[in-house]
PDB file of C-alpha atoms in Angstrom:
ATOM      1  CA  MET A  12      51.133  31.005 -13.074  1.00 84.00           C
ATOM      2  CA  TYR A  13      49.752  34.649 -14.151  1.00 94.00           C
ATOM      3  CA  PHE A  14      52.218  36.613 -12.150  1.00 95.00           C
ATOM      4  CA  LYS A  15      55.577  36.931 -10.269  1.00 93.00           C
ATOM      5  CA  GLU A  16      57.187  38.782  -8.056  1.00 92.00           C
ATOM      6  CA  ASN A  17      58.240  41.136 -10.602  1.00 95.00           C
ATOM      7  CA  THR A  18      55.082  41.068 -12.828  1.00 97.00           C
ATOM      8  CA  VAL A  19      54.420  44.807 -13.622  1.00 98.00           C
ATOM      9  CA  ALA A  20      49.867  45.587 -14.481  1.00 98.00           C
ATOM     10  CA  PHE A  21      49.038  48.950 -15.271  1.00 98.00           C
ATOM     11  CA  VAL A  22      46.634  50.497 -12.730  1.00 98.00           C
ATOM     12  CA  ASP A  23      44.625  53.749 -13.502  1.00 95.00           C
ATOM     13  CA  GLY A  24      47.616  55.904 -15.023  1.00 95.00           C
ATOM     14  CA  GLU A  25      50.526  54.100 -13.137  1.00 97.00           C
ATOM     15  CA  PHE A  26      52.549  50.863 -13.544  1.00 98.00           C
ATOM     16  CA  VAL A  27      52.996  49.519 -10.467  1.00 97.00           C
ATOM     17  CA  ARG A  28      53.492  45.281  -8.959  1.00 97.00           C
ATOM     18  CA  ALA A  29      51.100  43.303  -9.384  1.00 97.00           C
ATOM     19  CA  ASP A  30      51.018  41.622  -6.329  1.00 95.00           C
ATOM     20  CA  GLN A  31      50.439  45.374  -4.614  1.00 95.00           C
ATOM     21  CA  ALA A  32      47.192  46.106  -6.442  1.00 95.00           C
ATOM     22  CA  THR A  33      44.258  46.313  -4.480  1.00 94.00           C
ATOM     23  CA  CYS A  34      40.061  47.011  -5.012  1.00 94.00           C
ATOM     24  CA  SER A  35      37.768  48.209  -2.726  1.00 95.00           C
ATOM     25  CA  VAL A  36      35.914  45.041  -0.806  1.00 97.00           C
ATOM     26  CA  TYR A  37      32.694  47.489  -1.735  1.00 97.00           C
ATOM     27  CA  ALA A  38      33.631  47.901  -4.947  1.00 97.00           C
ATOM     28  CA  GLN A  39      30.573  47.950  -7.864  1.00 96.00           C
ATOM     29  CA  SER A  40      32.157  45.845 -10.393  1.00 97.00           C
ATOM     30  CA  LEU A  41      32.828  42.997  -7.171  1.00 97.00           C
ATOM     31  CA  HIS A  42      29.574  42.204  -6.370  1.00 97.00           C
ATOM     32  CA  TYR A  43      27.616  42.474  -9.828  1.00 97.00           C
ATOM     33  CA  GLY A  44      29.959  41.774 -12.391  1.00 97.00           C
ATOM     34  CA  TYR A  45      29.294  45.202 -13.549  1.00 97.00           C
ATOM     35  CA  ALA A  46      32.640  45.440 -15.948  1.00 98.00           C
ATOM     36  CA  VAL A  47      33.868  45.232 -19.743  1.00 98.00           C
ATOM     37  CA  PHE A  48      36.843  43.685 -20.362  1.00 98.00           C
ATOM     38  CA  GLU A  49      39.077  42.831 -24.035  1.00 98.00           C
ATOM     39  CA  GLY A  50      41.733  39.357 -24.615  1.00 98.00           C
ATOM     40  CA  ILE A  51      44.123  39.848 -26.805  1.00 98.00           C
ATOM     41  CA  ARG A  52      47.063  38.924 -27.948  1.00 98.00           C
ATOM     42  CA  ALA A  53      50.663  39.831 -28.910  1.00 98.00           C
ATOM     43  CA  TYR A  54      53.253  37.802 -30.866  1.00 98.00           C
ATOM     44  CA  ASN A  55      56.952  38.093 -32.237  1.00 96.00           C
ATOM     45  CA  THR A  56      57.110  38.923 -35.397  1.00 96.00           C
ATOM     46  CA  PRO A  57      60.069  39.397 -37.140  1.00 94.00           C
ATOM     47  CA  GLN A  58      59.780  43.532 -36.847  1.00 92.00           C
ATOM     48  CA  GLY A  59      59.336  43.174 -33.018  1.00 94.00           C
ATOM     49  CA  PRO A  60      56.164  42.240 -31.184  1.00 96.00           C
ATOM     50  CA  HIS A  61      53.114  43.068 -32.401  1.00 97.00           C
ATOM     51  CA  VAL A  62      49.513  43.426 -30.585  1.00 98.00           C
ATOM     52  CA  PHE A  63      47.111  41.632 -32.847  1.00 98.00           C
ATOM     53  CA  LYS A  64      44.319  43.982 -33.796  1.00 98.00           C
ATOM     54  CA  ALA A  65      44.445  46.169 -31.327  1.00 98.00           C
ATOM     55  CA  ARG A  66      42.682  48.724 -32.893  1.00 98.00           C
ATOM     56  CA  GLU A  67      39.455  46.285 -33.344  1.00 98.00           C
ATOM     57  CA  HIS A  68      39.718  45.009 -29.744  1.00 98.00           C
ATOM     58  CA  TYR A  69      39.926  48.448 -27.768  1.00 98.00           C
ATOM     59  CA  GLU A  70      37.313  50.195 -30.155  1.00 98.00           C
ATOM     60  CA  ARG A  71      35.145  47.334 -29.205  1.00 98.00           C
ATOM     61  CA  LEU A  72      36.360  47.934 -25.386  1.00 98.00           C
ATOM     62  CA  GLU A  73      35.402  51.383 -26.085  1.00 98.00           C
ATOM     63  CA  TYR A  74      31.859  50.431 -27.844  1.00 98.00           C
ATOM     64  CA  SER A  75      31.585  47.915 -24.274  1.00 98.00           C
ATOM     65  CA  CYS A  76      31.876  50.645 -22.546  1.00 98.00           C
ATOM     66  CA  ASN A  77      29.271  52.828 -23.880  1.00 97.00           C
ATOM     67  CA  THR A  78      26.864  50.302 -23.728  1.00 96.00           C
ATOM     68  CA  VAL A  79      26.770  49.462 -20.515  1.00 96.00           C
ATOM     69  CA  GLY A  80      27.384  52.979 -19.999  1.00 96.00           C
ATOM     70  CA  MET A  81      30.275  53.112 -18.145  1.00 96.00           C
ATOM     71  CA  PRO A  82      32.886  55.889 -18.825  1.00 96.00           C
ATOM     72  CA  LEU A  83      36.340  55.293 -20.569  1.00 96.00           C
ATOM     73  CA  PRO A  84      38.617  58.103 -19.714  1.00 92.00           C
ATOM     74  CA  TYR A  85      41.108  56.698 -22.335  1.00 97.00           C
ATOM     75  CA  SER A  86      41.637  56.518 -26.281  1.00 98.00           C
ATOM     76  CA  VAL A  87      41.906  53.938 -28.136  1.00 98.00           C
ATOM     77  CA  GLU A  88      45.558  55.747 -29.316  1.00 98.00           C
ATOM     78  CA  GLU A  89      46.424  55.774 -25.811  1.00 98.00           C
ATOM     79  CA  LEU A  90      45.204  51.952 -25.169  1.00 98.00           C
ATOM     80  CA  ILE A  91      47.467  50.804 -27.484  1.00 98.00           C
ATOM     81  CA  GLN A  92      50.567  52.758 -26.703  1.00 98.00           C
ATOM     82  CA  ILE A  93      49.801  51.276 -22.848  1.00 98.00           C
ATOM     83  CA  SER A  94      49.801  47.557 -23.996  1.00 98.00           C
ATOM     84  CA  TYR A  95      53.141  48.051 -26.157  1.00 98.00           C
ATOM     85  CA  GLN A  96      54.387  49.537 -22.932  1.00 98.00           C
ATOM     86  CA  LEU A  97      53.461  47.153 -20.176  1.00 98.00           C
ATOM     87  CA  LEU A  98      54.629  43.791 -22.298  1.00 98.00           C
ATOM     88  CA  GLU A  99      58.361  45.658 -22.444  1.00 98.00           C
ATOM     89  CA  LYS A 100      57.923  46.742 -18.750  1.00 98.00           C
ATOM     90  CA  ASN A 101      57.376  42.974 -18.414  1.00 98.00           C
ATOM     91  CA  GLY A 102      59.993  41.808 -20.879  1.00 97.00           C
ATOM     92  CA  LEU A 103      57.067  39.577 -22.830  1.00 97.00           C
ATOM     93  CA  THR A 104      56.970  39.454 -26.839  1.00 96.00           C
ATOM     94  CA  ASP A 105      53.991  36.554 -26.750  1.00 96.00           C
ATOM     95  CA  ALA A 106      51.929  37.428 -24.753  1.00 98.00           C
ATOM     96  CA  TYR A 107      47.922  37.989 -23.665  1.00 98.00           C
ATOM     97  CA  ILE A 108      46.360  41.265 -22.574  1.00 98.00           C
ATOM     98  CA  ARG A 109      43.948  41.601 -20.501  1.00 98.00           C
ATOM     99  CA  PRO A 110      42.309  45.382 -20.336  1.00 98.00           C
ATOM    100  CA  LEU A 111      39.393  45.460 -18.080  1.00 98.00           C
ATOM    101  CA  VAL A 112      37.420  48.851 -17.532  1.00 98.00           C
ATOM    102  CA  TYR A 113      36.058  48.450 -13.641  1.00 98.00           C
ATOM    103  CA  ALA A 114      33.985  50.322 -11.205  1.00 97.00           C
ATOM    104  CA  ALA A 115      36.423  50.691  -8.284  1.00 96.00           C
ATOM    105  CA  THR A 116      34.432  53.045  -5.928  1.00 94.00           C
ATOM    106  CA  PRO A 117      32.317  51.869  -3.069  1.00 95.00           C
ATOM    107  CA  ASN A 118      29.010  51.427  -4.445  1.00 95.00           C
ATOM    108  CA  MET A 119      26.187  48.758  -3.446  1.00 96.00           C
ATOM    109  CA  SER A 120      23.792  50.566  -5.926  1.00 96.00           C
ATOM    110  CA  LEU A 121      22.522  49.314  -9.263  1.00 96.00           C
ATOM    111  CA  LYS A 122      22.761  53.181 -11.180  1.00 95.00           C
ATOM    112  CA  CYS A 123      25.415  53.239 -14.303  1.00 93.00           C
ATOM    113  CA  ALA A 124      28.942  53.991 -12.832  1.00 92.00           C
ATOM    114  CA  SER A 125      30.234  57.782 -12.782  1.00 93.00           C
ATOM    115  CA  SER A 126      33.410  57.149 -12.817  1.00 95.00           C
ATOM    116  CA  SER A 127      35.526  53.869 -13.894  1.00 96.00           C
ATOM    117  CA  ASN A 128      39.208  52.293 -13.559  1.00 97.00           C
ATOM    118  CA  LEU A 129      41.560  50.781 -15.702  1.00 98.00           C
ATOM    119  CA  LEU A 130      43.649  47.276 -15.204  1.00 98.00           C
ATOM    120  CA  MET A 131      45.456  46.063 -17.229  1.00 98.00           C
ATOM    121  CA  ALA A 132      47.287  42.812 -17.238  1.00 98.00           C
ATOM    122  CA  VAL A 133      49.536  40.428 -19.078  1.00 98.00           C
ATOM    123  CA  TRP A 134      51.280  37.112 -18.566  1.00 98.00           C
ATOM    124  CA  GLU A 135      52.142  34.203 -21.448  1.00 97.00           C
ATOM    125  CA  TRP A 136      49.483  31.815 -22.249  1.00 96.00           C
ATOM    126  CA  GLY A 137      49.834  28.917 -24.261  1.00 94.00           C
ATOM    127  CA  LYS A 138      46.479  27.892 -26.469  1.00 94.00           C
ATOM    128  CA  TYR A 139      43.426  28.144 -24.288  1.00 94.00           C
ATOM    129  CA  LEU A 140      41.987  24.959 -25.383  1.00 95.00           C
ATOM    130  CA  GLY A 141      45.044  23.212 -26.066  1.00 94.00           C
ATOM    131  CA  ASP A 142      46.316  21.824 -29.559  1.00 93.00           C
ATOM    132  CA  GLN A 143      44.109  18.501 -29.444  1.00 96.00           C
ATOM    133  CA  SER A 144      40.982  18.186 -31.185  1.00 97.00           C
ATOM    134  CA  LEU A 145      37.808  18.524 -28.856  1.00 98.00           C
ATOM    135  CA  ARG A 146      35.262  16.556 -27.956  1.00 98.00           C
ATOM    136  CA  LEU A 147      32.039  19.130 -27.609  1.00 98.00           C
ATOM    137  CA  THR A 148      28.134  18.405 -25.946  1.00 98.00           C
ATOM    138  CA  ILE A 149      25.623  20.282 -26.593  1.00 98.00           C
ATOM    139  CA  SER A 150      24.837  22.302 -23.352  1.00 98.00           C
ATOM    140  CA  PRO A 151      21.117  21.980 -21.212  1.00 98.00           C
ATOM    141  CA  TYR A 152      22.448  26.169 -20.961  1.00 98.00           C
ATOM    142  CA  GLU A 153      21.537  28.661 -23.191  1.00 98.00           C
ATOM    143  CA  ARG A 154      23.758  31.665 -24.179  1.00 97.00           C
ATOM    144  CA  PRO A 155      21.515  34.972 -22.779  1.00 95.00           C
ATOM    145  CA  ASN A 156      18.627  36.321 -24.605  1.00 95.00           C
ATOM    146  CA  PRO A 157      19.555  39.302 -26.693  1.00 95.00           C
ATOM    147  CA  LYS A 158      16.629  41.199 -25.682  1.00 95.00           C
ATOM    148  CA  ALA A 159      17.667  40.644 -21.722  1.00 95.00           C
ATOM    149  CA  VAL A 160      21.792  41.284 -21.913  1.00 94.00           C
ATOM    150  CA  PRO A 161      23.731  43.359 -24.931  1.00 95.00           C
ATOM    151  CA  ILE A 162      24.705  40.234 -26.248  1.00 94.00           C
ATOM    152  CA  GLU A 163      27.621  42.206 -28.043  1.00 94.00           C
ATOM    153  CA  ALA A 164      29.144  43.721 -25.292  1.00 97.00           C
ATOM    154  CA  LYS A 165      32.093  41.799 -23.610  1.00 98.00           C
ATOM    155  CA  ILE A 166      31.027  42.095 -20.380  1.00 98.00           C
ATOM    156  CA  SER A 167      32.349  40.196 -17.279  1.00 98.00           C
ATOM    157  CA  GLY A 168      28.883  39.147 -15.912  1.00 97.00           C
ATOM    158  CA  HIS A 169      28.544  37.734 -18.912  1.00 97.00           C
ATOM    159  CA  TYR A 170      30.540  35.016 -18.148  1.00 98.00           C
ATOM    160  CA  VAL A 171      29.171  33.273 -15.362  1.00 98.00           C
ATOM    161  CA  ASN A 172      26.690  32.069 -18.076  1.00 98.00           C
ATOM    162  CA  SER A 173      29.867  30.353 -19.264  1.00 98.00           C
ATOM    163  CA  ILE A 174      31.481  29.076 -16.599  1.00 98.00           C
ATOM    164  CA  ILE A 175      28.331  27.027 -15.381  1.00 98.00           C
ATOM    165  CA  ALA A 176      27.823  26.069 -19.082  1.00 98.00           C
ATOM    166  CA  SER A 177      31.619  24.594 -19.627  1.00 98.00           C
ATOM    167  CA  THR A 178      31.761  23.462 -16.166  1.00 98.00           C
ATOM    168  CA  GLU A 179      28.884  20.925 -16.325  1.00 98.00           C
ATOM    169  CA  ALA A 180      30.193  19.756 -19.602  1.00 98.00           C
ATOM    170  CA  LYS A 181      33.681  18.883 -18.577  1.00 98.00           C
ATOM    171  CA  GLY A 182      31.637  17.057 -15.506  1.00 98.00           C
ATOM    172  CA  ARG A 183      30.096  15.165 -18.469  1.00 98.00           C
ATOM    173  CA  GLY A 184      33.177  13.868 -19.544  1.00 98.00           C
ATOM    174  CA  TYR A 185      33.686  16.428 -22.441  1.00 98.00           C
ATOM    175  CA  ASP A 186      36.730  18.490 -23.650  1.00 98.00           C
ATOM    176  CA  GLU A 187      34.055  21.392 -23.905  1.00 98.00           C
ATOM    177  CA  ALA A 188      30.129  22.962 -23.989  1.00 98.00           C
ATOM    178  CA  LEU A 189      28.486  24.602 -26.960  1.00 98.00           C
ATOM    179  CA  LEU A 190      25.684  26.486 -26.340  1.00 98.00           C
ATOM    180  CA  LEU A 191      21.901  27.166 -28.227  1.00 98.00           C
ATOM    181  CA  ASP A 192      20.252  30.468 -28.117  1.00 98.00           C
ATOM    182  CA  MET A 193      16.339  31.218 -27.247  1.00 96.00           C
ATOM    183  CA  ASN A 194      15.348  29.605 -30.183  1.00 97.00           C
ATOM    184  CA  GLY A 195      16.710  26.578 -30.199  1.00 98.00           C
ATOM    185  CA  TYR A 196      20.167  27.840 -32.587  1.00 98.00           C
ATOM    186  CA  VAL A 197      23.326  26.506 -32.290  1.00 98.00           C
ATOM    187  CA  ALA A 198      25.358  29.427 -30.709  1.00 98.00           C
ATOM    188  CA  GLU A 199      29.180  29.595 -29.755  1.00 98.00           C
ATOM    189  CA  GLY A 200      31.084  28.187 -26.847  1.00 98.00           C
ATOM    190  CA  PRO A 201      31.547  29.426 -23.326  1.00 98.00           C
ATOM    191  CA  GLY A 202      34.151  31.426 -24.528  1.00 97.00           C
ATOM    192  CA  ALA A 203      34.782  30.525 -28.388  1.00 98.00           C
ATOM    193  CA  ASN A 204      32.772  31.197 -31.524  1.00 98.00           C
ATOM    194  CA  PHE A 205      32.094  27.687 -33.810  1.00 98.00           C
ATOM    195  CA  PHE A 206      31.936  26.818 -37.101  1.00 98.00           C
ATOM    196  CA  PHE A 207      31.187  23.781 -39.372  1.00 98.00           C
ATOM    197  CA  GLU A 208      32.180  22.737 -42.496  1.00 98.00           C
ATOM    198  CA  LYS A 209      30.083  20.874 -45.795  1.00 97.00           C
ATOM    199  CA  ASN A 210      30.512  20.301 -49.070  1.00 96.00           C
ATOM    200  CA  GLY A 211      33.031  22.564 -49.035  1.00 96.00           C
ATOM    201  CA  GLU A 212      32.153  25.474 -47.831  1.00 98.00           C
ATOM    202  CA  LEU A 213      32.004  26.690 -43.662  1.00 98.00           C
ATOM    203  CA  PHE A 214      29.039  27.635 -41.740  1.00 98.00           C
ATOM    204  CA  THR A 215      28.456  29.654 -38.324  1.00 98.00           C
ATOM    205  CA  ALA A 216      26.093  31.620 -36.797  1.00 98.00           C
ATOM    206  CA  PRO A 217      25.111  35.283 -37.383  1.00 97.00           C
ATOM    207  CA  ALA A 218      24.855  38.247 -35.268  1.00 93.00           C
ATOM    208  CA  GLY A 219      22.276  37.509 -33.130  1.00 91.00           C
ATOM    209  CA  SER A 220      22.339  35.954 -29.696  1.00 91.00           C
ATOM    210  CA  ILE A 221      27.121  35.597 -30.233  1.00 97.00           C
ATOM    211  CA  LEU A 222      29.905  37.824 -29.558  1.00 96.00           C
ATOM    212  CA  ARG A 223      31.049  38.017 -32.772  1.00 94.00           C
ATOM    213  CA  GLY A 224      34.638  37.521 -31.906  1.00 97.00           C
ATOM    214  CA  ILE A 225      37.873  39.494 -33.722  1.00 98.00           C
ATOM    215  CA  THR A 226      39.531  36.259 -34.462  1.00 98.00           C
ATOM    216  CA  ARG A 227      36.163  34.854 -35.866  1.00 98.00           C
ATOM    217  CA  ASN A 228      36.150  37.316 -38.497  1.00 98.00           C
ATOM    218  CA  THR A 229      39.576  37.236 -39.184  1.00 98.00           C
ATOM    219  CA  ILE A 230      38.880  33.184 -40.266  1.00 98.00           C
ATOM    220  CA  ILE A 231      35.731  34.331 -42.261  1.00 98.00           C
ATOM    221  CA  ASP A 232      37.514  36.957 -43.961  1.00 97.00           C
ATOM    222  CA  LEU A 233      41.116  34.214 -44.415  1.00 97.00           C
ATOM    223  CA  ALA A 234      38.232  32.140 -45.636  1.00 98.00           C
ATOM    224  CA  ARG A 235      36.831  34.390 -48.451  1.00 97.00           C
ATOM    225  CA  GLU A 236      40.161  35.719 -49.601  1.00 96.00           C
ATOM    226  CA  ALA A 237      41.115  31.914 -50.133  1.00 96.00           C
ATOM    227  CA  GLY A 238      37.930  31.395 -52.305  1.00 97.00           C
ATOM    228  CA  ILE A 239      36.011  29.706 -49.706  1.00 98.00           C
ATOM    229  CA  THR A 240      32.079  30.578 -49.166  1.00 98.00           C
ATOM    230  CA  VAL A 241      31.289  31.332 -45.428  1.00 98.00           C
ATOM    231  CA  HIS A 242      27.451  31.133 -44.395  1.00 98.00           C
ATOM    232  CA  GLU A 243      26.440  33.213 -42.001  1.00 98.00           C
ATOM    233  CA  LYS A 244      23.040  31.895 -40.433  1.00 97.00           C
ATOM    234  CA  PHE A 245      20.843  30.017 -37.645  1.00 98.00           C
ATOM    235  CA  PHE A 246      21.339  26.441 -38.231  1.00 98.00           C
ATOM    236  CA  THR A 247      20.034  23.509 -35.520  1.00 98.00           C
ATOM    237  CA  PRO A 248      22.659  21.253 -34.117  1.00 98.00           C
ATOM    238  CA  ALA A 249      20.433  18.862 -36.577  1.00 98.00           C
ATOM    239  CA  ALA A 250      22.628  20.580 -39.401  1.00 98.00           C
ATOM    240  CA  LEU A 251      25.729  19.291 -37.908  1.00 98.00           C
ATOM    241  CA  GLN A 252      24.915  15.706 -39.244  1.00 97.00           C
ATOM    242  CA  GLY A 253      26.636  14.916 -42.952  1.00 96.00           C
ATOM    243  CA  ALA A 254      29.588  17.645 -41.724  1.00 97.00           C
ATOM    244  CA  THR A 255      32.719  16.908 -42.521  1.00 96.00           C
ATOM    245  CA  GLY A 256      34.770  19.005 -40.326  1.00 97.00           C
ATOM    246  CA  ALA A 257      34.506  21.902 -37.496  1.00 98.00           C
ATOM    247  CA  PHE A 258      36.650  24.056 -35.401  1.00 98.00           C
ATOM    248  CA  MET A 259      36.382  26.917 -32.831  1.00 98.00           C
ATOM    249  CA  THR A 260      38.149  30.226 -32.494  1.00 98.00           C
ATOM    250  CA  GLY A 261      38.971  32.685 -30.033  1.00 98.00           C
ATOM    251  CA  THR A 262      41.287  35.324 -29.357  1.00 98.00           C
ATOM    252  CA  ALA A 263      42.346  32.828 -26.283  1.00 97.00           C
ATOM    253  CA  ALA A 264      42.108  29.529 -28.106  1.00 97.00           C
ATOM    254  CA  GLU A 265      42.446  30.992 -31.618  1.00 98.00           C
ATOM    255  CA  VAL A 266      41.697  28.362 -33.682  1.00 98.00           C
ATOM    256  CA  ILE A 267      41.429  24.856 -32.349  1.00 98.00           C
ATOM    257  CA  GLY A 268      39.655  22.172 -34.481  1.00 98.00           C
ATOM    258  CA  VAL A 269      36.030  19.978 -33.368  1.00 98.00           C
ATOM    259  CA  SER A 270      36.107  15.928 -33.412  1.00 98.00           C
ATOM    260  CA  SER A 271      32.425  15.445 -32.454  1.00 98.00           C
ATOM    261  CA  VAL A 272      29.752  16.862 -30.870  1.00 98.00           C
ATOM    262  CA  ASP A 273      27.545  14.649 -28.828  1.00 98.00           C
ATOM    263  CA  GLU A 274      27.023  11.774 -30.954  1.00 97.00           C
ATOM    264  CA  VAL A 275      27.917  13.307 -34.196  1.00 98.00           C
ATOM    265  CA  VAL A 276      31.539  12.768 -35.351  1.00 98.00           C
ATOM    266  CA  PHE A 277      33.397  14.331 -38.253  1.00 97.00           C
ATOM    267  CA  GLU A 278      35.526  12.215 -39.635  1.00 89.00           C
ATOM    268  CA  THR A 279      37.818  13.839 -41.690  1.00 95.00           C
ATOM    269  CA  PRO A 280      41.138  14.019 -39.940  1.00 95.00           C
ATOM    270  CA  PHE A 281      41.058  18.131 -38.623  1.00 96.00           C
ATOM    271  CA  GLN A 282      44.814  18.306 -40.004  1.00 96.00           C
ATOM    272  CA  ASP A 283      43.038  17.552 -43.742  1.00 97.00           C
ATOM    273  CA  THR A 284      39.702  19.929 -42.690  1.00 97.00           C
ATOM    274  CA  ILE A 285      39.455  23.743 -44.164  1.00 97.00           C
ATOM    275  CA  GLY A 286      39.585  24.973 -40.474  1.00 97.00           C
ATOM    276  CA  ALA A 287      42.861  23.342 -40.344  1.00 97.00           C
ATOM    277  CA  GLN A 288      44.128  25.381 -43.173  1.00 97.00           C
ATOM    278  CA  LEU A 289      42.511  28.415 -42.081  1.00 98.00           C
ATOM    279  CA  ALA A 290      44.643  28.018 -38.806  1.00 97.00           C
ATOM    280  CA  ARG A 291      47.999  27.650 -40.858  1.00 97.00           C
ATOM    281  CA  ARG A 292      46.842  30.836 -41.817  1.00 97.00           C
ATOM    282  CA  TYR A 293      45.857  32.803 -39.639  1.00 97.00           C
ATOM    283  CA  GLN A 294      49.144  31.290 -37.690  1.00 97.00           C
ATOM    284  CA  ALA A 295      51.501  33.063 -40.541  1.00 97.00           C
ATOM    285  CA  LEU A 296      49.295  36.110 -40.418  1.00 97.00           C
ATOM    286  CA  VAL A 297      49.410  36.929 -37.017  1.00 97.00           C
ATOM    287  CA  THR A 298      52.867  36.450 -36.452  1.00 96.00           C
ATOM    288  CA  GLY A 299      54.073  38.362 -39.512  1.00 92.00           C
ATOM    289  CA  ALA A 300      54.890  35.601 -41.745  1.00 90.00           C
ATOM    290  CA  LEU A 301      51.502  36.317 -43.609  1.00 81.00           C
ATOM    291  CA  THR A 302      51.134  40.076 -45.709  1.00 69.00           C
ATOM    292  CA  SER A 303      47.294  40.678 -45.406  1.00 57.00           C
ATOM    293  CA  ALA A 304      45.486  43.451 -45.807  1.00 51.00           C
ATOM    294  CA  LEU A 305      43.991  41.514 -42.879  1.00 54.00           C
ATOM    295  CA  SER A 306      46.556  42.438 -40.147  1.00 49.00           C
ATOM    296  CA  SER A 307      45.246  45.626 -38.756  1.00 46.00           C
ATOM    297  CA  LYS A 308      47.745  47.429 -36.587  1.00 40.00           C
TER     298      LYS A 308
END
């Protein structure tokens, strides 16, 4: 699914066959989830392949590394350049890019790594959560307390929480989970941010117990550019009563409608909601059909 015999990955300064890349069984990242990563998309535009918001993604990767004390021996400019080289070597224009900074040196201690390794892989990947509106359920699992781990950093180990919550929700017949924070406020999904709309306005969780996604930020900017009010505020599941629509956002998921959260059903068909309007604008932006200052180089 992710690679073929001739698929090329970037590993520690070299382009190698993906099926020949190796990692020590004593790697600190393998044992403790001590690694940081990004999820980035490239789109085929009239000007050729374009890595959407590349700078923002790699600046966040740099931030994540700094947060966990992991050195990053590549500049943002170098990472952007490697991304385009990797797309070209694999003959891809529409693709998902996964850079991973990890500690491969054998180390079973709990001390921050003194050196790091860079893996970058690409593959063709459709929308992670599909195209059909989702049935969500409030998860019995909470998002981690931001006083326990740095939530704003995209750390590999955080996603154990995501895997458990998503698997539990699907085991109960839902499409995905919606997690609360430690205070009972709606936070986000396992791998996507959450919005709901009421009275023609949008609501989404603020910074604190969420990863402020780059797709989330883009949607907020597109909404405000279109004159739509966006509230970044804490809210409980009870606030969803009377909402006319909802959706989730993420680089892998892009923008996907939500039809219900447990017993709360959003009556307006997604195609008629603000979320759908913004989804169309988002697609136009990332594919180069919409010219906007939001399309970062």
